[in-house]
Coordinates of C-alpha atoms and ligand atoms in Angstrom, one line a residue:
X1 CA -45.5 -27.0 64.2
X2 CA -45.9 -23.2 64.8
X3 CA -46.3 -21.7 68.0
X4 CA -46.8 -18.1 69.2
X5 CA -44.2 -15.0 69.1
X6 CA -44.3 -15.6 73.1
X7 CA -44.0 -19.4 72.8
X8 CA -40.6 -19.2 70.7
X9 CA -39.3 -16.8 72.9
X10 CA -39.3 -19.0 75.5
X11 CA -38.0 -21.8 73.3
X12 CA -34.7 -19.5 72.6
X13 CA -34.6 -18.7 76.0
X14 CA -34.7 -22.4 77.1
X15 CA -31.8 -23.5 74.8
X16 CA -29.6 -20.5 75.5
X17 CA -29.5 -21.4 79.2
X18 CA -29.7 -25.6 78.2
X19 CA -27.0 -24.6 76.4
X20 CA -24.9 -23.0 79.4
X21 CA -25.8 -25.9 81.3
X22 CA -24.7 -28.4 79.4
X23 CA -21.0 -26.8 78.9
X24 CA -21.1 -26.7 82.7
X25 CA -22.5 -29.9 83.5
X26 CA -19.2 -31.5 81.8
X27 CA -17.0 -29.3 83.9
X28 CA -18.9 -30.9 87.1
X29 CA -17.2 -34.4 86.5
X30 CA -14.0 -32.8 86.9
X31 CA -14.8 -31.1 90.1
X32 CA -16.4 -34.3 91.7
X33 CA -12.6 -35.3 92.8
X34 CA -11.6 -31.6 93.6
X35 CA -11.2 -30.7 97.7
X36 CA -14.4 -28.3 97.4
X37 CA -16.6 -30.4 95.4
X38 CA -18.9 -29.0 92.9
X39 CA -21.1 -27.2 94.8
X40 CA -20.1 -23.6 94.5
X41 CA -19.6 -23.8 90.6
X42 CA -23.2 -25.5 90.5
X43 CA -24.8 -22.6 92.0
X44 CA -23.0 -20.4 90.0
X45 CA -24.3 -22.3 86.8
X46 CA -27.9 -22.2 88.0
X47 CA -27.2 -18.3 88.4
X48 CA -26.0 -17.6 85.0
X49 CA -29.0 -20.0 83.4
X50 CA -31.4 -17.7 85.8
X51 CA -29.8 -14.5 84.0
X52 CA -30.0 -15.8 80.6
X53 CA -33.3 -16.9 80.9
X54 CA -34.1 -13.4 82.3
X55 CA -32.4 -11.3 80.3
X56 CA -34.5 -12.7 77.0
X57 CA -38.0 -12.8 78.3
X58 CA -37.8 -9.8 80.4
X59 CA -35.8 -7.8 77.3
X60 CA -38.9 -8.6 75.1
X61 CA -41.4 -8.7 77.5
X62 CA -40.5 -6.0 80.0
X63 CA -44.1 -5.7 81.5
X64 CA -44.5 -9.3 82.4
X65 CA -44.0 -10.2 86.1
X66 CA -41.5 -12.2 86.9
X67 CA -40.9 -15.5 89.4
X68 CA -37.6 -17.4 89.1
X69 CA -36.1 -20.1 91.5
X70 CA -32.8 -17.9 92.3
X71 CA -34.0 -14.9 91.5
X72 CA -37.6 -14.8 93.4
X73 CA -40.5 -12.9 92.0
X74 CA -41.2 -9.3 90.8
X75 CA -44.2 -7.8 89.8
X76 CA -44.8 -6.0 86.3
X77 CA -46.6 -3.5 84.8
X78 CA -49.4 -6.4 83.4
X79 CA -50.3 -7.8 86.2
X80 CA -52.2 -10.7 84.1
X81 CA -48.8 -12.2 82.6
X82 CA -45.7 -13.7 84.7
X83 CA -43.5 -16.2 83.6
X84 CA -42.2 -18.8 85.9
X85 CA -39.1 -20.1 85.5
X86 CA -36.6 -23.3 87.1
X87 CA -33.2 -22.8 85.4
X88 CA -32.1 -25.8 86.7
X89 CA -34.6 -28.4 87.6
X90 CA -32.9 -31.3 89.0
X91 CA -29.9 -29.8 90.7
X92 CA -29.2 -33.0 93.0
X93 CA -29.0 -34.9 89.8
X94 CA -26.8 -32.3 88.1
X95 CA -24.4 -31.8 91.0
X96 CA -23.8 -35.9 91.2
X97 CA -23.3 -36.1 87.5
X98 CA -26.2 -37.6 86.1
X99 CA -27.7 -36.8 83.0
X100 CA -31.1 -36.0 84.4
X101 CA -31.9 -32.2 84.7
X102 CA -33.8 -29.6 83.1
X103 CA -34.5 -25.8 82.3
X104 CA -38.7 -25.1 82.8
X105 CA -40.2 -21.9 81.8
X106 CA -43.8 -21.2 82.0
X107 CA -46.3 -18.1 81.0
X108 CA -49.2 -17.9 83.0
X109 CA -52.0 -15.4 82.0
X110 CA -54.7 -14.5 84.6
X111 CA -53.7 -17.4 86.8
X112 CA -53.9 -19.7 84.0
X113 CA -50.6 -21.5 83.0
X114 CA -50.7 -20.9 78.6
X115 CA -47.6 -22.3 77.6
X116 CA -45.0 -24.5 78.9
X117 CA -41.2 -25.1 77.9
X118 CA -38.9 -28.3 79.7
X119 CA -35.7 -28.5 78.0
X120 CA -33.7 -32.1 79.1
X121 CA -30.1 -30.6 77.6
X122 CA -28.4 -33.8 78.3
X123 CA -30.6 -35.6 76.1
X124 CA -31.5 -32.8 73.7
X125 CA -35.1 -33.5 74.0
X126 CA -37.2 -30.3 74.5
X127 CA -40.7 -30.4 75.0
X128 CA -43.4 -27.9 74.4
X129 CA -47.0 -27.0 75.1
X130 CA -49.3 -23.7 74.5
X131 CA -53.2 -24.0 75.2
X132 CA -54.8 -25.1 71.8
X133 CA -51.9 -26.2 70.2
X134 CA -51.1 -29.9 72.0
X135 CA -47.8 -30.8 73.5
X136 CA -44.6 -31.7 71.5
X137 CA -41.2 -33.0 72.3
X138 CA -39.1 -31.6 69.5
X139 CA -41.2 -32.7 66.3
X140 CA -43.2 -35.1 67.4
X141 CA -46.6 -34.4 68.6
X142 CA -46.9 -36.0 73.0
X143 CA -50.0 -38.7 73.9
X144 CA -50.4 -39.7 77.4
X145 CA -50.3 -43.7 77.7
X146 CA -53.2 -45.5 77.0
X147 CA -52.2 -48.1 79.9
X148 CA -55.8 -48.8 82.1
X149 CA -55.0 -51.0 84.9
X150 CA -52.9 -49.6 87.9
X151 CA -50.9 -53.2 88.0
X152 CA -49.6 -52.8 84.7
X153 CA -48.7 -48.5 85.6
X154 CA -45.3 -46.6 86.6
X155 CA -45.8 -43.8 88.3
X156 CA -42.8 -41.0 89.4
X157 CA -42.7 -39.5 92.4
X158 CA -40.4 -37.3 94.4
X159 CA -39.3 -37.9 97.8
X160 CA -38.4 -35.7 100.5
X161 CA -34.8 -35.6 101.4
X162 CA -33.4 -33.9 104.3
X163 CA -35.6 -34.8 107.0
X164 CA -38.5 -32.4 105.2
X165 CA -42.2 -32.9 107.1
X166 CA -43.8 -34.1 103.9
X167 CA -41.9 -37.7 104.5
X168 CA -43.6 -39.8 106.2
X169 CA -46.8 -38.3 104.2
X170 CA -45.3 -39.5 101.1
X171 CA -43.7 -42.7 102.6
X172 CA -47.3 -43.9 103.6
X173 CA -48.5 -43.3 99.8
X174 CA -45.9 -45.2 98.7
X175 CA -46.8 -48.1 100.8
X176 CA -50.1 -47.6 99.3
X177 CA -49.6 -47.4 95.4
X178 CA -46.4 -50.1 95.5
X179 CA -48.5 -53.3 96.0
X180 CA -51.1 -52.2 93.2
X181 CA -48.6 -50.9 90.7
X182 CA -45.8 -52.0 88.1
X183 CA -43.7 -49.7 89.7
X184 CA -42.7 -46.6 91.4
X185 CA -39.6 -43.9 89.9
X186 CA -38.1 -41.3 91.8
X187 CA -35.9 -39.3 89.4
X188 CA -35.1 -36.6 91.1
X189 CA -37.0 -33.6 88.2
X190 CA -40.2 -32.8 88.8
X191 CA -40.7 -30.9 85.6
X192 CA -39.3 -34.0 83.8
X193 CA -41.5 -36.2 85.7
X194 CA -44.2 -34.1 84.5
X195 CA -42.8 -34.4 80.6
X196 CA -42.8 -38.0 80.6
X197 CA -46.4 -38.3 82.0
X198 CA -47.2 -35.7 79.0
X199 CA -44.9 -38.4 76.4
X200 CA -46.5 -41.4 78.0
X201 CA -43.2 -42.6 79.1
X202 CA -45.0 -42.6 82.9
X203 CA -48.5 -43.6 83.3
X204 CA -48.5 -40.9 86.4
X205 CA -46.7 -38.7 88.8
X206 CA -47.5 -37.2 92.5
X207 CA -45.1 -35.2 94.6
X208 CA -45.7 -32.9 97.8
X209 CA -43.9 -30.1 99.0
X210 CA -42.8 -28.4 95.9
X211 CA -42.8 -24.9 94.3
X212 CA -44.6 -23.6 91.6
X213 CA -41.5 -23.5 89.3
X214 CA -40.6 -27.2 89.6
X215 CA -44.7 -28.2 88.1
X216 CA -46.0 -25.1 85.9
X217 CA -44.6 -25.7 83.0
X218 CA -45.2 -29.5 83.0
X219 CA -48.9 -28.4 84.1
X220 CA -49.9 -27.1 80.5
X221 CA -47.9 -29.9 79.0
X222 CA -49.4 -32.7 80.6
X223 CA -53.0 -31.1 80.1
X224 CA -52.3 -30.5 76.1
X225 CA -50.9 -33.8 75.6
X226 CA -54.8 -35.4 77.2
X227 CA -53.7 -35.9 80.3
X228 CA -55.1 -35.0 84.0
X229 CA -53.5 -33.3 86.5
X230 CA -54.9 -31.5 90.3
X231 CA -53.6 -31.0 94.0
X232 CA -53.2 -33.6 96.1
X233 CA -55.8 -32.4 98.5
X234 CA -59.0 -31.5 96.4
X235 CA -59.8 -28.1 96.0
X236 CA -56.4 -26.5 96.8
X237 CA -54.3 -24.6 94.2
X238 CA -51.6 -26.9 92.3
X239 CA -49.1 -23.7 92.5
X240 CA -49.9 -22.8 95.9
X241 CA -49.8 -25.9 98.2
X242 CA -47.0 -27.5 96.2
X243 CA -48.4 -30.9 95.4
X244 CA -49.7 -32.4 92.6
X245 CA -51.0 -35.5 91.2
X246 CA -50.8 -36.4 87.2
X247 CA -52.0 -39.4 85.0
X248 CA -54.1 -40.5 81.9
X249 CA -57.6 -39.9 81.9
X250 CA -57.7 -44.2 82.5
X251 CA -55.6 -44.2 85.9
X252 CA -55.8 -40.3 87.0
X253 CA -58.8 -41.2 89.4
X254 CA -57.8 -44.7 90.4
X255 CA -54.4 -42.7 91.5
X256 CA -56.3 -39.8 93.0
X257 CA -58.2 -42.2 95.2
X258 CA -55.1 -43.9 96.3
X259 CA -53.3 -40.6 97.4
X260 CA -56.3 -38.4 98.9
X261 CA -57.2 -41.6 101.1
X262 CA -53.7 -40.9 103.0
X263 CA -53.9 -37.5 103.2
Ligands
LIG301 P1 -34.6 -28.5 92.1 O1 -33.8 -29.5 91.6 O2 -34.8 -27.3 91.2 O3 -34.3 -28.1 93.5 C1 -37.1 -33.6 93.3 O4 -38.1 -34.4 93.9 C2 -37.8 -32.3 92.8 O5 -38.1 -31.5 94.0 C3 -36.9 -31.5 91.9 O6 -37.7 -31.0 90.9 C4 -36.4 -30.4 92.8 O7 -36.2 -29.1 92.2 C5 -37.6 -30.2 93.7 N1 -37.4 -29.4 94.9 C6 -38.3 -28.5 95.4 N2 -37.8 -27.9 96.5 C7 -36.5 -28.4 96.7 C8 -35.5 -28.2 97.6 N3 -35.6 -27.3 98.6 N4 -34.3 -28.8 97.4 C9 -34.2 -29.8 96.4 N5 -35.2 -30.0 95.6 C10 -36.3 -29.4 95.7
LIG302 CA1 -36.9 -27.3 90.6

């Protein structure tokens, strides 16, 4: 499958860093025993995946605007096109070891996410998406599930650590969805999350409180691969107010329902 000049620029970009990461993510086992712990050399590996990433989309594409996790956001000369761009989604996971982590670059055009890129580098799967052209994970073409009843759904969800104010808001939707579902995951990569509604791995996904890095490329992904997705409260922007909700067209609603009731 053949995507656009801009699309495989993001794909090199994606590995290059994944790349990075995973040479660094085997040093992290080491360091789990060392007296500092991993911490420092973790944020210096999410740095350098940042600067990769950077240096090849902003190299070829110099009059894009620019919004990165570590790096924040710059305007450019276009002011229609910005990427947005996680290096490391998932840096709990990454930091404790697990194989569970991601690089997520996005290209929004006049506020309109076009193409996505999640790279899971542990696992070598890399998934794709560009408006018109359906999602992928390497060759094979992504279907949300076909599942239709709630009771036989998984959903993913993320929640807040840390004593954030979006707990007990997501504790009381879990005590919602649990007794109606198969089951709830919380994996700890919301871009992942967002792949594996987009694969049909996950029947659907919500999370609050997160920025627009962590969901815009799974956005475009889930959307191409005939899925739903929206904000938790109707009528807000995804990108802006940091939640989202995403499912097949069968259980999207049902879940909406659920959520928006609690909120
Ligand atoms: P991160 O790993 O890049 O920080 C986990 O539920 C999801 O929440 C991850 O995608 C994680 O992204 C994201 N998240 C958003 N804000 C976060 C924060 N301040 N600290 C940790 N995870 C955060
Ligand atoms: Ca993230």
């Amino acid at each position: 499958m053949q995507g656009s000049a801009n699309l495989n620029l993001m794909i090199k970009a994606a590995r290059k860093a994944g790349r990075s990461l995973v040479k660094d993510f085997r040093e992290v086992e080491n360091l789990q025993v060392s007296a500092k712990g991993p911490g420092d050399f973790v944020s210096k590996a999410d740095r350098e995946a940042e600067r990769i990433i950077r240096d090849e989309l902003m190299t070829a594409r110099p009059t894009y605007g620019w919004v990165g996790e570590e790096t924040g956001s710059a305007d450019g000369a276009d002011p229609t096109r910005r990427w947005i761009v996680d290096p490391l989604d998932g840096t709990t996971n990454f930091l404790h070891g697990l194989p569970h982590w991601a690089v997520s670059i996005a290209l929004e055009h006049k506020g309109e996410i076009v193409a996505g890129v999640i790279f899971d580098a542990a696992k070598d799967e890399l998934y794709w998406a560009e408006k018109g052209m359906g999602a992928w994970m390497n060759e094979t073409r992504l279907r949300v599930s076909g599942r239709r009843s709630m009771i036989e759904a998984i959903f993913g969800t993320g929640i807040p650590f840390g004593g954030r104010s979006t707990l007990p808001a997501s504790l009381q939707d879990l005590a919602r969805l649990m007794p109606v579902c198969a089951g709830v995951r919380r994996w700890g990569a919301a871009s992942l999350d967002l792949a594996y509604v987009a694969s049909g791995r996950l029947d659907g996904y919500w999370e609050r409180g997160l920025q627009p890095w962590d969901m815009a490329a799974g956005i475009v992904l889930v959307r191409e691969a005939g899925g739903f997705v929206g904000p938790v409260r109707e009528g807000r922007d995804m990108l802006e107010s940091g939640s989202i909700i995403a499912g097949n067209g069968e259980l999207y609603q049902p879940l909406c329902k659920i959520l928006r009731e609690a909120a």
